[in-house]
PDB file of C-alpha atoms in Angstrom:
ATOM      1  CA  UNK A   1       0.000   0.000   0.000  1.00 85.00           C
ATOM      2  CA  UNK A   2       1.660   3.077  -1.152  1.00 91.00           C
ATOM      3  CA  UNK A   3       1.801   6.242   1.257  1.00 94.00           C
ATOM      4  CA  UNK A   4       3.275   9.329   0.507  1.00 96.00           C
ATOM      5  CA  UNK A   5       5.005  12.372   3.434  1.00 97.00           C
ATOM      6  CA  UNK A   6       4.859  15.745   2.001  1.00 98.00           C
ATOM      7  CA  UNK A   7       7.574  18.440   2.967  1.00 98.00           C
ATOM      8  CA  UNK A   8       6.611  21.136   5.395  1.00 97.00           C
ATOM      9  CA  UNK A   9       4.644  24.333   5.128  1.00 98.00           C
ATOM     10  CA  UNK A  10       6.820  27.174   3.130  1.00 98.00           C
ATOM     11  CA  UNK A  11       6.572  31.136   3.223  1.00 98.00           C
ATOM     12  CA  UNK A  12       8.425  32.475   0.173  1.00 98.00           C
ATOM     13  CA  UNK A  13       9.315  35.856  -1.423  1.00 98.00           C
ATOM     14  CA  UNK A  14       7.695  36.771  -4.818  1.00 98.00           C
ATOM     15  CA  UNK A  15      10.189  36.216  -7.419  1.00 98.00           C
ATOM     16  CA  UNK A  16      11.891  33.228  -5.610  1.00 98.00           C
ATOM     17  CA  UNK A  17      11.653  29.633  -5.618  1.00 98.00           C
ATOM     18  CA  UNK A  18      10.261  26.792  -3.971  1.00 98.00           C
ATOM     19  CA  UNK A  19      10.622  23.055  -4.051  1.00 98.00           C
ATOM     20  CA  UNK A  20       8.565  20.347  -2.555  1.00 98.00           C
ATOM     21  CA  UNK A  21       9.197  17.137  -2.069  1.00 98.00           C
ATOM     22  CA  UNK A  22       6.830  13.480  -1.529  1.00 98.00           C
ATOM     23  CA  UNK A  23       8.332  10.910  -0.547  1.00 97.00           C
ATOM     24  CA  UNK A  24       6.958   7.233  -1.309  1.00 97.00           C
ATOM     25  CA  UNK A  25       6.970   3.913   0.768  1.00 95.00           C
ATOM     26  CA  UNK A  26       5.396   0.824   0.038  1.00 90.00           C
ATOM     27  CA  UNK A  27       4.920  -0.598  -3.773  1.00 86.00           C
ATOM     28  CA  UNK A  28       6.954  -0.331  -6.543  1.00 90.00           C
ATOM     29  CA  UNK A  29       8.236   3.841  -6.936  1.00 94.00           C
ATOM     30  CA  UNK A  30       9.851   3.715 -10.360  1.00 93.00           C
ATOM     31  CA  UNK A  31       6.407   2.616 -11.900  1.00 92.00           C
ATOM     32  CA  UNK A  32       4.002   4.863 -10.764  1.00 94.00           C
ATOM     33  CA  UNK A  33       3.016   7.514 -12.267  1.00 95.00           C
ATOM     34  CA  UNK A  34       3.075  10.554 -10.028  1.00 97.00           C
ATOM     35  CA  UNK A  35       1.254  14.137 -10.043  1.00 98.00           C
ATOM     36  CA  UNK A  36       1.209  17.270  -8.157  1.00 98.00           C
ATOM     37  CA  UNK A  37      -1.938  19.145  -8.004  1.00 98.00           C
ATOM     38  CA  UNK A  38      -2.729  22.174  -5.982  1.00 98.00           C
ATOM     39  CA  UNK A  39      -5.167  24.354  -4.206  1.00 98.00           C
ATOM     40  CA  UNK A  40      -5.067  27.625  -3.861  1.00 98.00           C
ATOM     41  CA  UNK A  41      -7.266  29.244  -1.025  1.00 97.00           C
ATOM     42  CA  UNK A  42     -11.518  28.415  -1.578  1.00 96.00           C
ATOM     43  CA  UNK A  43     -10.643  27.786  -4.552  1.00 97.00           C
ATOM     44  CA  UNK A  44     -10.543  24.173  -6.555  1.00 97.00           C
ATOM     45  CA  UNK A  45      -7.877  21.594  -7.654  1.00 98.00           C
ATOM     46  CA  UNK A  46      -5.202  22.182 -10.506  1.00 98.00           C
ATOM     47  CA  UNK A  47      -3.602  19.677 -12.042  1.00 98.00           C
ATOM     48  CA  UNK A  48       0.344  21.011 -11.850  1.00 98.00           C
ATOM     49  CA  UNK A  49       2.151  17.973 -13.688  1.00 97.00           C
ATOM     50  CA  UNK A  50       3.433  14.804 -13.499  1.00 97.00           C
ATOM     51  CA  UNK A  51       6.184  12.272 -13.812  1.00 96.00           C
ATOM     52  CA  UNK A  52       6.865   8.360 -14.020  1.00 95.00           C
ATOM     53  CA  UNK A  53       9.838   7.682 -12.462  1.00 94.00           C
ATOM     54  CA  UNK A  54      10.844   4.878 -14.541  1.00 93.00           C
ATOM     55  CA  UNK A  55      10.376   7.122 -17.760  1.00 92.00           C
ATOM     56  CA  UNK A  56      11.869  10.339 -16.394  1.00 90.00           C
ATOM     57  CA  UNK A  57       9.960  12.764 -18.966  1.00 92.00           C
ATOM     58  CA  UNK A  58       7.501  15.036 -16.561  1.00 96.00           C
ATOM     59  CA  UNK A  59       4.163  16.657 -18.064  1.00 95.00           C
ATOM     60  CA  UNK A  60       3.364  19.911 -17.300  1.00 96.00           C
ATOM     61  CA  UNK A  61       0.137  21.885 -17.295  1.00 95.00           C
ATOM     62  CA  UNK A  62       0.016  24.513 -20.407  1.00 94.00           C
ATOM     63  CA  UNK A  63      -0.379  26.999 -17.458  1.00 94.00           C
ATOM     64  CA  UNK A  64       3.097  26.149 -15.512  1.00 95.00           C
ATOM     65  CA  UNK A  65       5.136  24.528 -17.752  1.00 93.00           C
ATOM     66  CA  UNK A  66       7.534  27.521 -18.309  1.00 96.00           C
ATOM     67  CA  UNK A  67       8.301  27.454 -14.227  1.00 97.00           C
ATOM     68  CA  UNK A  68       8.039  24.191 -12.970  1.00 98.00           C
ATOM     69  CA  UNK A  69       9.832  21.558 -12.598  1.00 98.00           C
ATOM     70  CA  UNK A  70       9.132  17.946 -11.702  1.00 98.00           C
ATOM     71  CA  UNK A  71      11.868  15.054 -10.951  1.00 97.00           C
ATOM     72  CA  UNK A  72      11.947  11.794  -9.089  1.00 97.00           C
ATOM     73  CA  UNK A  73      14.598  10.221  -7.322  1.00 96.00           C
ATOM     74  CA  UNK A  74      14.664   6.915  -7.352  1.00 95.00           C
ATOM     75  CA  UNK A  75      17.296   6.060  -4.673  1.00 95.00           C
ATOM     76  CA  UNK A  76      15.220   7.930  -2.219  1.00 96.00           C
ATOM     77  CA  UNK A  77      11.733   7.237  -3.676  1.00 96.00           C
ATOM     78  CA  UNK A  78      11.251  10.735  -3.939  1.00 97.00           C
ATOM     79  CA  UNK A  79       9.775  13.138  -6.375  1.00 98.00           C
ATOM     80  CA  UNK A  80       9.965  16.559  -6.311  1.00 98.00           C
ATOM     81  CA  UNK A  81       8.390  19.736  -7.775  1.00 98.00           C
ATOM     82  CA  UNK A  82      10.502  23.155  -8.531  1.00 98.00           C
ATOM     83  CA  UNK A  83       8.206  26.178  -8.302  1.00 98.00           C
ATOM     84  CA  UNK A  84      10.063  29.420  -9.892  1.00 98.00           C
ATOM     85  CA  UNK A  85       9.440  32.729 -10.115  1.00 98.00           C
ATOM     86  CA  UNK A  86       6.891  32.120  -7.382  1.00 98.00           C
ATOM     87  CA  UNK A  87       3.847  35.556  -7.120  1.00 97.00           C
ATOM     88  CA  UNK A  88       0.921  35.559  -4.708  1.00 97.00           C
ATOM     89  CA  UNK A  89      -1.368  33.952  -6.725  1.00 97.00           C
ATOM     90  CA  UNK A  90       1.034  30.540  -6.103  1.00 98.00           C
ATOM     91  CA  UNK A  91      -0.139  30.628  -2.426  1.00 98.00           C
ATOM     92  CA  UNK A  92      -1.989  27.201  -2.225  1.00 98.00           C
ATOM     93  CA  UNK A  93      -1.307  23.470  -1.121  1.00 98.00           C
ATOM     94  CA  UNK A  94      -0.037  21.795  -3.208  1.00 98.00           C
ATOM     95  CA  UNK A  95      -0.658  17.643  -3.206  1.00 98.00           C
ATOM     96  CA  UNK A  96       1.142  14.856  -4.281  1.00 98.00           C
ATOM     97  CA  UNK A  97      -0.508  12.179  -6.026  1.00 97.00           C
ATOM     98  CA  UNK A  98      -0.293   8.978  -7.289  1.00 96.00           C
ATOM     99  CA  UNK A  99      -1.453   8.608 -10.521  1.00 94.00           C
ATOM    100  CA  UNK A 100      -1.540   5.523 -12.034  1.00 92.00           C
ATOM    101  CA  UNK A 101       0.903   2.486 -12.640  1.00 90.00           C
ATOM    102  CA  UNK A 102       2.618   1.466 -15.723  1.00 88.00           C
ATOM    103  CA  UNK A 103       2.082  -2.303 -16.579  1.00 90.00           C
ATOM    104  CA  UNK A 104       4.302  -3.552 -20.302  1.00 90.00           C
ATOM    105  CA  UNK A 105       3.947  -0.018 -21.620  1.00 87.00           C
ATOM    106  CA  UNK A 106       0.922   1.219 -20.923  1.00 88.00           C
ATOM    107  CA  UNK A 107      -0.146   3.324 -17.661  1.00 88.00           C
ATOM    108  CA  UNK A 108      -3.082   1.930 -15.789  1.00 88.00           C
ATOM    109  CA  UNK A 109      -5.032   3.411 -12.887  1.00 88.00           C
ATOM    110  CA  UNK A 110      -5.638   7.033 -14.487  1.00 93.00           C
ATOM    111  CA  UNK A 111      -6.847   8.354 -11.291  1.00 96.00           C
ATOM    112  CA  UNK A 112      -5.477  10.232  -8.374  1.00 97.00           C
ATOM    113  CA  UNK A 113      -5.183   7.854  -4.663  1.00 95.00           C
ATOM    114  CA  UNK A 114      -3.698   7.912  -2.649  1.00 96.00           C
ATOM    115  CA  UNK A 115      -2.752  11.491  -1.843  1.00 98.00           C
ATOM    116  CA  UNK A 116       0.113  13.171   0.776  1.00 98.00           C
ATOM    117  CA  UNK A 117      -1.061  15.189   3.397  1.00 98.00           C
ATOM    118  CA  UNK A 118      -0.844  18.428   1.509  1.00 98.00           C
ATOM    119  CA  UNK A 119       1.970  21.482   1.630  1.00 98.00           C
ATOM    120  CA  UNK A 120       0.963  25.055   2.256  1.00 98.00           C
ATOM    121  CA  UNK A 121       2.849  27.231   0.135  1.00 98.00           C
ATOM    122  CA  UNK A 122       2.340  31.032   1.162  1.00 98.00           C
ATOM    123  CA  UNK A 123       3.806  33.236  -1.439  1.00 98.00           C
ATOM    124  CA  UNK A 124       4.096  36.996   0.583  1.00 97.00           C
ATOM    125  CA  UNK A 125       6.815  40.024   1.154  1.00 93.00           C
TER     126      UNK A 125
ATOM    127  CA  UNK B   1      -6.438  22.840 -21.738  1.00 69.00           C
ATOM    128  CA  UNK B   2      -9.219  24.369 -19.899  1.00 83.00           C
ATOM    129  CA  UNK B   3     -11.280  23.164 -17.022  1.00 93.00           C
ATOM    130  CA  UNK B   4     -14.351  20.819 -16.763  1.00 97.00           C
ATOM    131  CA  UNK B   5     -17.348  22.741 -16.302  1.00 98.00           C
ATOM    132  CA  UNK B   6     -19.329  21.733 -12.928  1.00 98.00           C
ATOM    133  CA  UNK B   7     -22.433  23.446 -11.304  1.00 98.00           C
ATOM    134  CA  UNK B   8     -20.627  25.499  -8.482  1.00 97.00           C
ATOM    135  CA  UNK B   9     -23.649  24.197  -6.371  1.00 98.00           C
ATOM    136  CA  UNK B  10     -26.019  21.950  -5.626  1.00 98.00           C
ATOM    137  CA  UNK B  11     -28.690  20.861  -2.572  1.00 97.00           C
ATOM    138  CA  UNK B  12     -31.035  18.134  -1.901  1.00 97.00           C
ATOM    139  CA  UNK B  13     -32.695  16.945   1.576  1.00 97.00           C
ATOM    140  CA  UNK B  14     -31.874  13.770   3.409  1.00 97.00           C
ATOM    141  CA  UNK B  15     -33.050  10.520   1.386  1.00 97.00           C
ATOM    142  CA  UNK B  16     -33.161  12.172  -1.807  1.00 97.00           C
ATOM    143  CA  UNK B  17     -30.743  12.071  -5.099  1.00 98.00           C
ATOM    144  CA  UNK B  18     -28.804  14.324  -6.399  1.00 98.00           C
ATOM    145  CA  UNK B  19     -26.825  14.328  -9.818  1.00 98.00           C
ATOM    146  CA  UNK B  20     -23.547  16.766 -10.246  1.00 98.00           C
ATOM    147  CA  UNK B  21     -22.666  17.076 -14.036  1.00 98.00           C
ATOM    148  CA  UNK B  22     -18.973  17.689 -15.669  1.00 98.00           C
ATOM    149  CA  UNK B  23     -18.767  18.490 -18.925  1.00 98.00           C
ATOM    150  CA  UNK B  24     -15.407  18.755 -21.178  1.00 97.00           C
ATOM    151  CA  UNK B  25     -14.793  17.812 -24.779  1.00 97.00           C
ATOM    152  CA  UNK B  26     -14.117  14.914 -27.030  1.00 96.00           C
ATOM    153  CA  UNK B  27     -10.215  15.460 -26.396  1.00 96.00           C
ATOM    154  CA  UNK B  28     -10.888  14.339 -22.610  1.00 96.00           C
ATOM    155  CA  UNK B  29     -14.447  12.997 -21.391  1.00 97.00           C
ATOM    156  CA  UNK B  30     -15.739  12.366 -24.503  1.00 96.00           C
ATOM    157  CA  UNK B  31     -12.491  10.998 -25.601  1.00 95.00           C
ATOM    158  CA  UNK B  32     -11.582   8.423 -22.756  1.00 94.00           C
ATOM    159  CA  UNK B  33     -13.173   6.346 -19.865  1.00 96.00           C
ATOM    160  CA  UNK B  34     -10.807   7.667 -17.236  1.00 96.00           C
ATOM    161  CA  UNK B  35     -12.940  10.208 -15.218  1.00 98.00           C
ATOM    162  CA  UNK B  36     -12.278  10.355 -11.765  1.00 98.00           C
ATOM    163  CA  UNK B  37     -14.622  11.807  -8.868  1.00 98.00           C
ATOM    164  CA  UNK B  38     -13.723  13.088  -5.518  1.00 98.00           C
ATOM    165  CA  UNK B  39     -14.863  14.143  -2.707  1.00 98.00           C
ATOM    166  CA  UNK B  40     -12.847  16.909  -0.076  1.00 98.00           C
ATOM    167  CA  UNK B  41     -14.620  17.812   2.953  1.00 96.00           C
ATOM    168  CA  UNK B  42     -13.288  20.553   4.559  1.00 94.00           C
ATOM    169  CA  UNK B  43      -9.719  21.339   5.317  1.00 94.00           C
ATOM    170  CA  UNK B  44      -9.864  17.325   4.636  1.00 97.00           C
ATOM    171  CA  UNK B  45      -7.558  15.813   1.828  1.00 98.00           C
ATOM    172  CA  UNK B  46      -9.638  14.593  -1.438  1.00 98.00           C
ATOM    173  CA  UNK B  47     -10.725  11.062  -1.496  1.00 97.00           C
ATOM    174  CA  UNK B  48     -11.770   9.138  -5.079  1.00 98.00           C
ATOM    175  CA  UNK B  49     -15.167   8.245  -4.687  1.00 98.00           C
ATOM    176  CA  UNK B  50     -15.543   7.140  -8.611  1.00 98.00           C
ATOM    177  CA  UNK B  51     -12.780   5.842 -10.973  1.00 97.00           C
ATOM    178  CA  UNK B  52     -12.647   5.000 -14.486  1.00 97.00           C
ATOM    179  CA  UNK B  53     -16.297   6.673 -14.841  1.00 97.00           C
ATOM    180  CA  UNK B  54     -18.671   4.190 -13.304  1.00 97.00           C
ATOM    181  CA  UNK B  55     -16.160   2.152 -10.721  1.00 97.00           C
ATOM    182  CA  UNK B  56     -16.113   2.025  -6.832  1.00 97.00           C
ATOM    183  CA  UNK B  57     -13.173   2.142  -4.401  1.00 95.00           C
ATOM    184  CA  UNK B  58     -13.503  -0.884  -2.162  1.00 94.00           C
ATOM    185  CA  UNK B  59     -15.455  -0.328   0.653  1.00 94.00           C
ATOM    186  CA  UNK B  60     -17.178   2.751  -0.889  1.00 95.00           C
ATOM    187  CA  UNK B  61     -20.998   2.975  -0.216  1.00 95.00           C
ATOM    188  CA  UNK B  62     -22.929   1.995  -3.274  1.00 96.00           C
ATOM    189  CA  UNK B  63     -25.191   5.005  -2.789  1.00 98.00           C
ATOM    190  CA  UNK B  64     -22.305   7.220  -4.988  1.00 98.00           C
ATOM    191  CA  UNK B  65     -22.674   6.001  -8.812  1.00 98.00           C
ATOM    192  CA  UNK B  66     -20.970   7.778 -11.798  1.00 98.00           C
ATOM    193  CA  UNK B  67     -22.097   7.837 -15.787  1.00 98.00           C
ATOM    194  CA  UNK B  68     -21.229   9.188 -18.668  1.00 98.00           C
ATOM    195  CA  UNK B  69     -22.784  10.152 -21.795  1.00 97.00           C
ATOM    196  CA  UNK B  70     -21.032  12.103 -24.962  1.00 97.00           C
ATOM    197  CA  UNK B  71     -18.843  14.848 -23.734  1.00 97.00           C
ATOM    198  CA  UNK B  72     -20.791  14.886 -19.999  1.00 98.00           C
ATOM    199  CA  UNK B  73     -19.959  13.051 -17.058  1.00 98.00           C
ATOM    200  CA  UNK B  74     -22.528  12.427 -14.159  1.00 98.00           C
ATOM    201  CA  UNK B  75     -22.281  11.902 -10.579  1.00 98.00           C
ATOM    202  CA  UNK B  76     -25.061  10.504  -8.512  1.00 98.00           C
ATOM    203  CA  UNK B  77     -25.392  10.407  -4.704  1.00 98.00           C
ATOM    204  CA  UNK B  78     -28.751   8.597  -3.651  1.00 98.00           C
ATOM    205  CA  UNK B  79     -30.308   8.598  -0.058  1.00 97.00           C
ATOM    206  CA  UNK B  80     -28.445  11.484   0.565  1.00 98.00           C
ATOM    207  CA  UNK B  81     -27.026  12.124   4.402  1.00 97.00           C
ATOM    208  CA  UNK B  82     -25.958  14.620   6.183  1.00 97.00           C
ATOM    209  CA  UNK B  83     -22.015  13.503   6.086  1.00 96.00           C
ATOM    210  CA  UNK B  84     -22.435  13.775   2.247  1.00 97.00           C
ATOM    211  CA  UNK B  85     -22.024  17.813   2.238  1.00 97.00           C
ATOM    212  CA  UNK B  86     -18.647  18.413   0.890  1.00 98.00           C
ATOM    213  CA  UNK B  87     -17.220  19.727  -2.320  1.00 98.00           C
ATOM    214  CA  UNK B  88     -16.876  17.272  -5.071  1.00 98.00           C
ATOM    215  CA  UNK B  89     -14.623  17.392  -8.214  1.00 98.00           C
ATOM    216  CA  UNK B  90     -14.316  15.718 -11.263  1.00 98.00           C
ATOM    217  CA  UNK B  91     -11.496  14.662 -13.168  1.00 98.00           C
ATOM    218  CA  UNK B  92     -10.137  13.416 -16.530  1.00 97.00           C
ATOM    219  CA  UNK B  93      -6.944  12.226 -18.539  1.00 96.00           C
ATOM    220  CA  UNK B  94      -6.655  14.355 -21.846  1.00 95.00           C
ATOM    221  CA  UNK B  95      -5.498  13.768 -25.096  1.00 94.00           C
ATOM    222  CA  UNK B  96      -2.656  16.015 -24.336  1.00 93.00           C
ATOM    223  CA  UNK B  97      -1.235  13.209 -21.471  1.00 92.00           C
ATOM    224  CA  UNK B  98      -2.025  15.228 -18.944  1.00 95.00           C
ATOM    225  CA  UNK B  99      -5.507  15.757 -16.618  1.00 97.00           C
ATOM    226  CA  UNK B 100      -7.869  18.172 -16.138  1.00 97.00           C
ATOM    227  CA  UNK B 101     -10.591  19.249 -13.196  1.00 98.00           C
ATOM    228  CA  UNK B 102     -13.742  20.064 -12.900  1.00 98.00           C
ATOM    229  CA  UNK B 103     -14.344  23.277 -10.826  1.00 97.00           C
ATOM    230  CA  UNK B 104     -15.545  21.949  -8.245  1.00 98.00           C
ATOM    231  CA  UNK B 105     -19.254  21.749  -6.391  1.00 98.00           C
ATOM    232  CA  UNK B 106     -20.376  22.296  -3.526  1.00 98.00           C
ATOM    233  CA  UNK B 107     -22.919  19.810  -2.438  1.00 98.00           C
ATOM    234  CA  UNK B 108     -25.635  21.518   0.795  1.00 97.00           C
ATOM    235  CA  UNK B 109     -27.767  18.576   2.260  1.00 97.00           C
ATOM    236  CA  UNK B 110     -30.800  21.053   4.069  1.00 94.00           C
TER     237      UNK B 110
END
């Protein structure tokens, strides 16, 4: 049964940069597929992007692709997501995911469970 | 890729059924079987209550059933209860790799 333990709550600086991390225990990392979504204040979910570990290529959503970044480490079972250039409208918490497994190719399970506990990210000078 | 559209809101009174809509496009509802439903009480972490359209998690009280038709996903909750009143989203995989979500509804049992 896979779990994941999100990194703790973060205040940043407009114009700086934050990075998350998940970490997973229990099942096989390097073949699920892995997302971050997030939530910013009463508002609803946003799909951020995702990664298979095994693969390496992350997906981004059209909206953050130009200032995120999403990696896994498989040593660790780890992934990680890179937040640049970070304004006030980033404030939110941001999940991790799992997404899905891939099974001989193909990714199965296109739906989002279990999730980590959730990271407030407060974006404010 | 832009959002599922979702009623923002939606009541009913204990006992009775209520049905929460989601509609997208042929490059993601209409185009796949992988929309997901969940439910986030609040300050509570979002749970999947539907999967691949129609399925149940284990355990999950049959009372919450999920369709689709064309472009529109539906989500039914019958003999509705008191601990249903959350906010409910809906989800699919794209054509594009990636997922979208609904905007969310909030569900008001009276």
């Amino acid at each position: 049964q896979v779990q994941m333990a999100q990194s703790g709550s973060e205040v940043k600086e407009p114009g700086s940069s934050v990075k998350v991390s998940c970490k997973a225990t229990g099942g096989t990392f390097s073949s699920y597929a892995f997302s971050w979504v997030r939530q910013a204040p009463g508002q609803g979910l946003e799909w951020v992007g995702g990664i298979i570990p095994m693969v390496g290529k992350p997906n981004y959503g059209r909206k953050f692709q130009d200032r995120v970044t999403i990696t896994a480490d498989e040593s660790t079972t780890t992934v990680y997501m890179d937040l640049r250039s970070l304004r006030a409208e980033d404030t939110a918490v941001y999940y991790c995911a799992r997404a899905g497994k891939l099974w001989f190719g193909e990714l199965l399970g296109k739906w989002f469970d279990p999730w980590g506990q959730g990271t407030l990210v407060t974006v404010s000078s | 890729q832009s959002a599922l559209t979702q009623p923002a809101s939606v009541s009913g009174s204990p006992g009775q059924s209520i049905t929460i809509s989601c509609t997208g496009t042929s490059s993601d509802v209409g185009g796949y079987n992988h929309v997901s439903w969940y439910q986030q009480q609040p300050g509570k972490v979002p749970k999947v209550i539907i999967y691949d359209v129609s399925s149940r998690p284990s355990g999950l009280s049959s009372r919450f059933s999920g369709s689709k038709s064309g472009d529109t996903a539906s989500l039914t909750i019958s003999g509705l209860q008191a601990e249903d009143e959350a906010d409910y989203y809906c989800s699919s995989y794209t054509s594009s790799n990636t997922w979208v979500f609904g905007g969310g509804t909030k569900l008001t049992v009276l």
